[in-house]
Short mmCIF file of C-alpha atoms and ligand atoms in Angstrom, two decimals:
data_model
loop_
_atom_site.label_atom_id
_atom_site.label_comp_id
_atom_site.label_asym_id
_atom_site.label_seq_id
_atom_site.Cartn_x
_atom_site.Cartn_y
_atom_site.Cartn_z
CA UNK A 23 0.00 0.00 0.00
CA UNK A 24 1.01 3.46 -0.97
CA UNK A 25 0.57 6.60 0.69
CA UNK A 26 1.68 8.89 -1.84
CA UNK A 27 2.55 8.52 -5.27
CA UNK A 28 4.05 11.37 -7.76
CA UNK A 29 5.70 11.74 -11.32
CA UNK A 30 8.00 13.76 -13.38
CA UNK A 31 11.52 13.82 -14.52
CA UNK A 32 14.30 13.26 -12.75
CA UNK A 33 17.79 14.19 -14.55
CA UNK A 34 21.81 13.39 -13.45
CA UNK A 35 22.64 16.97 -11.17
CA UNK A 36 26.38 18.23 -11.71
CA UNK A 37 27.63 20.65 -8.90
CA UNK A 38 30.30 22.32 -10.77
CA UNK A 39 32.74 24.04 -7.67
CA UNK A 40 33.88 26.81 -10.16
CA UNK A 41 32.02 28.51 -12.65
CA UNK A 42 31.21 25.86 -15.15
CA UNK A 43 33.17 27.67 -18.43
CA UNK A 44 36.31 27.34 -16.48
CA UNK A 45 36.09 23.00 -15.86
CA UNK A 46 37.48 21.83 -12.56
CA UNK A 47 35.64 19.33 -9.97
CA UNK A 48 32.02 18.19 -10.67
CA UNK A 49 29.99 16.35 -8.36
CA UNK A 50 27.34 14.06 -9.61
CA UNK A 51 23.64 12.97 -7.83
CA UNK A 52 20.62 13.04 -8.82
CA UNK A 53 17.42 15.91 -8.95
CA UNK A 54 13.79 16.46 -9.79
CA UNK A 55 11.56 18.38 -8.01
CA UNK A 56 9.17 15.26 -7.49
CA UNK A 57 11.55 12.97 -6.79
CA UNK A 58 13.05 15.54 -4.35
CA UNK A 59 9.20 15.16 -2.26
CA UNK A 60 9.50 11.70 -2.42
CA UNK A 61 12.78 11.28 -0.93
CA UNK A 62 12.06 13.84 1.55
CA UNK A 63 8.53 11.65 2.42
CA UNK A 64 10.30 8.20 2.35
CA UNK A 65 12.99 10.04 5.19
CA UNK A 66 9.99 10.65 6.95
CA UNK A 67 9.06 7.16 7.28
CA UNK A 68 5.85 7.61 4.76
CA UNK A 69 5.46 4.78 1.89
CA UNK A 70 5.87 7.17 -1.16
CA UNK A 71 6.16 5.97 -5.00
CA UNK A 72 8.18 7.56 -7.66
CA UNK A 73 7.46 7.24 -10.98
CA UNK A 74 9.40 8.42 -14.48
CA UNK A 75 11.23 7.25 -17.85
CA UNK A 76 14.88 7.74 -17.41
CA UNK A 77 17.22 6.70 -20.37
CA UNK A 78 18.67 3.38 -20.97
CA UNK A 79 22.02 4.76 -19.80
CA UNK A 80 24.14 5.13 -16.53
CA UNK A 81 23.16 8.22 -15.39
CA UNK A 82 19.53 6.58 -15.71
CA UNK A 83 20.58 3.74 -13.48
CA UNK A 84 22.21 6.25 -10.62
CA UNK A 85 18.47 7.67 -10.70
CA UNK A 86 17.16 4.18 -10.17
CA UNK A 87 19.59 3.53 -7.19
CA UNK A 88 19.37 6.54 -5.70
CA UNK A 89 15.63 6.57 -4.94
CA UNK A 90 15.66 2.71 -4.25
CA UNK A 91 18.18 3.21 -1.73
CA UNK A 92 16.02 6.05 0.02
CA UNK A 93 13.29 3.90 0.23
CA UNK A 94 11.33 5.16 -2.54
CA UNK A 95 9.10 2.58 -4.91
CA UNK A 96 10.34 2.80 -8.56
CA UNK A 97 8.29 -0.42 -9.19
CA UNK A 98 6.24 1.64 -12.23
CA UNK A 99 9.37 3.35 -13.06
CA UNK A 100 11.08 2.10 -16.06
CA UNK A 101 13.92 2.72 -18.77
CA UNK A 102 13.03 4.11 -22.24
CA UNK A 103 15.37 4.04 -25.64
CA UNK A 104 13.71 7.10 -27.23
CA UNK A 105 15.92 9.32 -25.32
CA UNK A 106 18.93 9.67 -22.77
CA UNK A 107 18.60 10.78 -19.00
CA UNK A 108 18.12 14.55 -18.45
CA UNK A 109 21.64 16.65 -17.24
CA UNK A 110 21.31 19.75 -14.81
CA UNK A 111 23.96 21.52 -14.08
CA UNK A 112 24.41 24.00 -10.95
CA UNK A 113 26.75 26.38 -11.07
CA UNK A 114 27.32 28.80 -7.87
CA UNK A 115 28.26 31.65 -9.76
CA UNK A 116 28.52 33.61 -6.64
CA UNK A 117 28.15 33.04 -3.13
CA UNK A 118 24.40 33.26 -2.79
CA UNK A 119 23.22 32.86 -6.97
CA UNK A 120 23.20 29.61 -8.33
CA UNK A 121 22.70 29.67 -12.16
CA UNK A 122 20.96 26.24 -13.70
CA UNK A 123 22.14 24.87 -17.01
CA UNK A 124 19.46 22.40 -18.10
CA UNK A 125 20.48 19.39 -20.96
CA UNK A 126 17.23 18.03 -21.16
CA UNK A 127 15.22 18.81 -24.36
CA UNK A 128 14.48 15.10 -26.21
CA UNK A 129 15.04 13.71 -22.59
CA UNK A 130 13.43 9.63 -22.43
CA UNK A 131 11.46 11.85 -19.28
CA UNK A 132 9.71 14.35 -22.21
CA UNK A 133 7.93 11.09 -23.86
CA UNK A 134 6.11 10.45 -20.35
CA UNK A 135 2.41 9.81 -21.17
CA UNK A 136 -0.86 8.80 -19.50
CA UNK A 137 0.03 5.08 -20.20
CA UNK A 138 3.33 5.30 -18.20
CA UNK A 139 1.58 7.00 -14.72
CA UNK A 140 -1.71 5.55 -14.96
CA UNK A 141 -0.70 2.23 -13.58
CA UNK A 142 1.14 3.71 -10.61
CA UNK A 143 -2.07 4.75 -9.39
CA UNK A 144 -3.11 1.36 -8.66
CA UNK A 145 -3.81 0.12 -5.62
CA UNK A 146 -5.19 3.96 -5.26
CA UNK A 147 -2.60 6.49 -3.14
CA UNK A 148 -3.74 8.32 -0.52
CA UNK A 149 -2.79 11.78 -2.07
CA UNK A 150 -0.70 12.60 -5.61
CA UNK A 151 1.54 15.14 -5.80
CA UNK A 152 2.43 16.48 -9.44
CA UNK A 153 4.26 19.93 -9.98
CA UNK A 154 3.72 22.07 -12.64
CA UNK A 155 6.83 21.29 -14.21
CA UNK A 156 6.01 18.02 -15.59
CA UNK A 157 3.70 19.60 -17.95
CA UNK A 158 5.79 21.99 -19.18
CA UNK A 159 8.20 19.33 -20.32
CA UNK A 160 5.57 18.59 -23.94
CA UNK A 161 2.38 17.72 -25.29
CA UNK A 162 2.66 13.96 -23.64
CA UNK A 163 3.93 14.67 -20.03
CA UNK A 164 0.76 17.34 -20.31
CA UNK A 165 -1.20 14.75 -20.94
CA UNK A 166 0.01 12.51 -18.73
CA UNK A 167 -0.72 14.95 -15.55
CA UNK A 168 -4.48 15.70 -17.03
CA UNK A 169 -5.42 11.77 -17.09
CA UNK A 170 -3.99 11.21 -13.55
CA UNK A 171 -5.08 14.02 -11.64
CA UNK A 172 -8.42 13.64 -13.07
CA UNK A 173 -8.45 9.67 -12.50
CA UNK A 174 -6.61 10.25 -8.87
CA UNK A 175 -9.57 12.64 -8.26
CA UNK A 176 -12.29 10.69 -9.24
CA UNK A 177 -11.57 7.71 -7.39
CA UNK A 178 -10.98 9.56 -4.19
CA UNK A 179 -7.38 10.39 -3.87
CA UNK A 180 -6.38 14.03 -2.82
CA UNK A 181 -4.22 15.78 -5.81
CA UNK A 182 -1.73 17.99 -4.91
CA UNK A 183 -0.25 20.53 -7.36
CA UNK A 184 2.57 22.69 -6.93
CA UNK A 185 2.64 25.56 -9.33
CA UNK A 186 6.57 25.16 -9.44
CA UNK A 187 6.86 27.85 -12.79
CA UNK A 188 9.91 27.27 -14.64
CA UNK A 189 10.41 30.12 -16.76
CA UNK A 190 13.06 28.49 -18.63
CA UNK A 191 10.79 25.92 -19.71
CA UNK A 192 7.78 27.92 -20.94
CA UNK A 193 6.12 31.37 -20.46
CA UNK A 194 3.34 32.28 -17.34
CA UNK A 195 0.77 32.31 -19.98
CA UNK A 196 1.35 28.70 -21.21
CA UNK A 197 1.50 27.52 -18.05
CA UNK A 198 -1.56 29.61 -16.63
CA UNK A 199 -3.21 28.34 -19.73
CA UNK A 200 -2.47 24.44 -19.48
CA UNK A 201 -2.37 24.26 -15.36
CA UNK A 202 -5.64 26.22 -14.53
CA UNK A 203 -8.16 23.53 -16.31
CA UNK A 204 -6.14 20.76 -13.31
CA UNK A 205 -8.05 23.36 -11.05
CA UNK A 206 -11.61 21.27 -10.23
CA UNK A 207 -9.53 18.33 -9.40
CA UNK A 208 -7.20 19.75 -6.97
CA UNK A 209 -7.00 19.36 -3.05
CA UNK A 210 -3.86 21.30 -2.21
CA UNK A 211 -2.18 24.33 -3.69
CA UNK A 212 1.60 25.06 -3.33
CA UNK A 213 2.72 28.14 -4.43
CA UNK A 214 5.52 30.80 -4.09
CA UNK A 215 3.72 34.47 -3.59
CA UNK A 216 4.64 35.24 -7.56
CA UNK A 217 3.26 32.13 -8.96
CA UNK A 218 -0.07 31.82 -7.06
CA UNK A 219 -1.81 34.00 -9.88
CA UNK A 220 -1.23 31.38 -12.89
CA UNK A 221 -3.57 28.94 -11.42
CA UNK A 222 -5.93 31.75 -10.00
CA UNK A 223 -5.71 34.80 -11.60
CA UNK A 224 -7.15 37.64 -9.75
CA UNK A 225 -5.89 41.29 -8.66
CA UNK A 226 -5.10 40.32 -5.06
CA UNK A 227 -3.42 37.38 -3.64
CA UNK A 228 -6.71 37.59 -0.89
CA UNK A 229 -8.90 37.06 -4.30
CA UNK A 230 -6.58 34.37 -5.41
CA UNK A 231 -6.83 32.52 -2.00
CA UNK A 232 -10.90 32.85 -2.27
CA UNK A 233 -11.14 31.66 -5.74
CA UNK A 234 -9.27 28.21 -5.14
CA UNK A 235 -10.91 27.67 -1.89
CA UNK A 236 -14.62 28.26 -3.84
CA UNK A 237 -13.31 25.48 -6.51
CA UNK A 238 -12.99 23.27 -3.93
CA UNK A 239 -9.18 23.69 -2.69
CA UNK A 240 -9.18 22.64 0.52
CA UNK A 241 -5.20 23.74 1.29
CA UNK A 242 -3.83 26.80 -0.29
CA UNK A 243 -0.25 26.63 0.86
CA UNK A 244 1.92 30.16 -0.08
CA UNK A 245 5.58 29.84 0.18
CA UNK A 246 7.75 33.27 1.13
CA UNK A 247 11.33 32.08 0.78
CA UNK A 248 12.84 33.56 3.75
CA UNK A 249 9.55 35.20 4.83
CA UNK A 250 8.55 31.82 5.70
CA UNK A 251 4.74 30.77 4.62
CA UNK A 252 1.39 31.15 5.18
CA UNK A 253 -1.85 28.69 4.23
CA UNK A 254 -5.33 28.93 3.96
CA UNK A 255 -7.88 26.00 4.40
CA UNK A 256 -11.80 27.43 3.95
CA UNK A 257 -12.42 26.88 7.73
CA UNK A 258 -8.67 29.02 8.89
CA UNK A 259 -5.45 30.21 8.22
CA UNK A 260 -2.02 30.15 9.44
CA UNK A 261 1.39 31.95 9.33
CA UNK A 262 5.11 30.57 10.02
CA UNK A 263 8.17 32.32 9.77
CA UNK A 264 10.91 30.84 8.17
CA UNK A 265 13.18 29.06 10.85
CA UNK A 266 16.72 30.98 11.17
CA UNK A 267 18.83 28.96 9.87
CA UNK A 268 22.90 29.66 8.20
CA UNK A 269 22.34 29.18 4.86
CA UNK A 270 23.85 26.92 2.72
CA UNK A 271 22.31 26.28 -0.45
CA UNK A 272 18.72 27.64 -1.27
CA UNK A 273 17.58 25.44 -4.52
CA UNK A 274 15.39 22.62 -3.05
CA UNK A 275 14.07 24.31 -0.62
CA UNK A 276 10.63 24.64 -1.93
CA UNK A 277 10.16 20.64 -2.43
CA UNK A 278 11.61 19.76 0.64
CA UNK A 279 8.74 22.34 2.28
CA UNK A 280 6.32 20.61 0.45
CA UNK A 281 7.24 17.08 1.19
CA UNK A 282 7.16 18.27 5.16
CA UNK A 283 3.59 19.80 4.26
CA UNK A 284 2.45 16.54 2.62
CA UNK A 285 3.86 14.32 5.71
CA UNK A 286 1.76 16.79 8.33
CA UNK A 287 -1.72 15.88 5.69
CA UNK A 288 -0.94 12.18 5.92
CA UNK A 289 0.34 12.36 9.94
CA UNK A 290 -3.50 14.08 10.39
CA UNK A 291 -1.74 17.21 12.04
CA UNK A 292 -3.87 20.29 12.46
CA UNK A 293 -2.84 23.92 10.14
CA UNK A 294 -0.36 25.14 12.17
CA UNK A 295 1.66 21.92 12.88
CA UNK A 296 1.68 20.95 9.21
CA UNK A 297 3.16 24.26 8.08
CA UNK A 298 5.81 24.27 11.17
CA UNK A 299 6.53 20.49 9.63
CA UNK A 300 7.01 22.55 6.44
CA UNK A 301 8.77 25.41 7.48
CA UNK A 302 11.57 23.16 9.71
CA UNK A 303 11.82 20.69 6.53
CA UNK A 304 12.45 23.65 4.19
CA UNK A 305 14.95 25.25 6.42
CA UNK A 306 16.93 21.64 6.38
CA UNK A 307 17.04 22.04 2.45
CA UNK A 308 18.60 25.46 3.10
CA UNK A 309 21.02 24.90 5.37
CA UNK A 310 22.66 21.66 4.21
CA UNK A 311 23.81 22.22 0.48
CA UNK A 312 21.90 19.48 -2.12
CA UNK A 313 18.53 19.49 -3.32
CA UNK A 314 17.78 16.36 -0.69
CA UNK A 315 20.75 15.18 0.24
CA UNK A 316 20.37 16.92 3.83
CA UNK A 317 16.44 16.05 4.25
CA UNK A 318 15.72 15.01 7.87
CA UNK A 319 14.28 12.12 8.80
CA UNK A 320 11.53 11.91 11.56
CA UNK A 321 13.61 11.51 14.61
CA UNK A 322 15.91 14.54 13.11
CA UNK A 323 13.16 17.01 13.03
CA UNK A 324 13.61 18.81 16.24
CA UNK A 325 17.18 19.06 15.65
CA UNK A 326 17.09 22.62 14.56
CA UNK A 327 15.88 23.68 17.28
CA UNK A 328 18.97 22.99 19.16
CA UNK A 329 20.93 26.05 19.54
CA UNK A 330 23.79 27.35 16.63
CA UNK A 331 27.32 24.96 17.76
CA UNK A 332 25.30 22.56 19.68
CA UNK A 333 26.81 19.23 18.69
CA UNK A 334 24.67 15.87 19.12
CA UNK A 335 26.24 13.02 20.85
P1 ATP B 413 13.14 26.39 -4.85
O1 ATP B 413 12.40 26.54 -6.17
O2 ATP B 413 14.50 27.01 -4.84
O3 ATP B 413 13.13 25.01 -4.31
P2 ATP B 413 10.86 27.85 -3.81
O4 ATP B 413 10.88 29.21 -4.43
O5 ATP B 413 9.92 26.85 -4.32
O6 ATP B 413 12.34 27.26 -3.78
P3 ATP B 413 11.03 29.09 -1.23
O7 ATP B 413 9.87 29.98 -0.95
O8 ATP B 413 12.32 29.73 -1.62
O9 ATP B 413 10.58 27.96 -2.27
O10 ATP B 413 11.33 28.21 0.04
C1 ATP B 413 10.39 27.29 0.55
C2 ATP B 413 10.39 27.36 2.04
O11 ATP B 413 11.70 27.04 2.53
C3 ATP B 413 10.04 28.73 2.60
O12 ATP B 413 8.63 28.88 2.71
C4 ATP B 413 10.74 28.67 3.95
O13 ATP B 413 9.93 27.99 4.90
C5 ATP B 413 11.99 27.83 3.66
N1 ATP B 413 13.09 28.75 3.35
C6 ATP B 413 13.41 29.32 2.16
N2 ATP B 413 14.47 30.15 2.28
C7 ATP B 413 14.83 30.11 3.59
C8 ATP B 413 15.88 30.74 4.37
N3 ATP B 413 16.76 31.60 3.82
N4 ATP B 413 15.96 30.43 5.67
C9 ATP B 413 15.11 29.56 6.25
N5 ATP B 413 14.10 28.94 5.57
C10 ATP B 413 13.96 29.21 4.27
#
């Protein structure tokens, strides 16, 4: 039995230590904002399923291992000839900017269709989480996230979408114009403050709020970088600040909130103690430098609240 299953592409990640046009020392993992939510569920001890095309290739293998040995399900997962495994490249250009170099047009992940994720919703998740980059990646992965948030909704399984706009990838009103018709099917809305507006567009981010909770939206979910976050359900609302935290590395920050959001749904917790689960998991993505690599699992959470030097025998 699954708790939560979710989709998209997951590329090889190169952390370049200089700025890329100069060479030097690479590090290779593994990212993709879904995959990033599952790892950061399966740390939390939640049964969480991943599922993609990666190439028939190495670097499609390492994505394979890597979420196997986090305890993700990549049973639905599979390899596909038609194109290689997706390459990101981060380069920290300066202290605080990282610049991302994407190598991932023609990707096997950009032939996803409804055939490849339907199955993975069988037996039927608790919630699934898809982000809006997935259908920004072609006509097929498009496709793919209409059939299963609409099948996921009908049978009963809470969809979670978040807005994650890649400008890189495709304008705000392509997105606005493929993501807003997911909007009847949706349960929970992630957003950051400047996004929330392509899947409800209204003058004020108070109008925004209303519209998605009178389609039905039951979790409206605005993330504020360093501000912290704030969420709406149609019943209450909350605010957290952001935890203080040194920062490391930013980029990840907003899955790893999410996947500490999506633990405090399927842990039952009240408003408030979901978005402090969010806030605390975002603030380990921040100050440990990977997209996931740093996640906490369940017995780390309250770690952070020790004070700055402490060290943990
Ligand atoms: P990304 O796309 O880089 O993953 P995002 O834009 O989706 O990020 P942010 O709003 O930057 O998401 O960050 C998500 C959450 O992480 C914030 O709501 C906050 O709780 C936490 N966070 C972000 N930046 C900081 C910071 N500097 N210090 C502490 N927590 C932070």
């Amino acid at each position: 039995m699954i708790d939560i299953a979710t989709f998209g592409e997951t590329m090889a990640a190169l952390r370049a230590l200089d700025p890329v046009r100069l060479g030097g020392t690479m590090r290779l993992s593994i990212a993709g904002a879904e995959s990033n939510v599952a790892i950061g569920l399966a740390r939390l001890g939640h049964r969480v399923r991943w599922t993609g095309l990666v190439g028939d290739d190495e670097t499609g293998e390492l994505v394979l291992r890597t979420l196997r040995a986090e305890g993700v399900d990549v049973t639905r997962a599979r390899t596909d000839e038609r194109g290689p495994t997706g390459l990101i490249l981060f380069e920290r250009r300066v202290a605080d900017l990282t610049r991302v170099i994407y190598h991932r047009a023609g990707s096997a992940a950009s032939f996803l269709a409804p055939d490849d994720v339907l199955p993975s919703l069988d037996p039927r998740p608790r919630i699934l989480h898809v982000t809006g980059i997935t259908p920004a990646l072609g006509p097929r992965p498009a496709a793919a996230v209409l059939s299963a948030v609409t099948a996921a909704s009908k049978a009963g399984t809470r969809v979670c979408l978040d807005v994650n706009h890649r400008a890189s990838l495709w304008s705000r009103a392509e997105a606005s114009d493929v993501l807003r018709p997911l909007l009847p099917w949706l349960s929970i809305v992630i957003a950051s403050d400047d996004e929330l507006d392509l899947i409800a567009p209204a003058a004020t981010e108070r109008d925004r709020v209303k519209a998605l909770l009178d389609a039905g939206v039951t979790d409206v979910v605005i993330k504020r970088g360093a501000d912290g976050a704030t969420a709406h359900t149609p019943k209450t609302e909350a605010r957290a600040p952001a935890l203080d935290v040194p920062v490391a590395d930013t980029v990840g920050a907003g899955d790893a909130f999410t996947a500490g959001y999506l633990s405090g749904v399927l842990d039952g917790l009240d408003l408030p103690a979901r978005l402090n689960r969010a806030v605390t998991t975002g603030a380990f993505a921040v100050a440990s430098p990977g997209d996931w690599e740093g996640l906490p699992t369940r017995r780390e959470l309250p770690l952070l609240e020790a004070p700055p030097g402490t060290t943990v025998r």
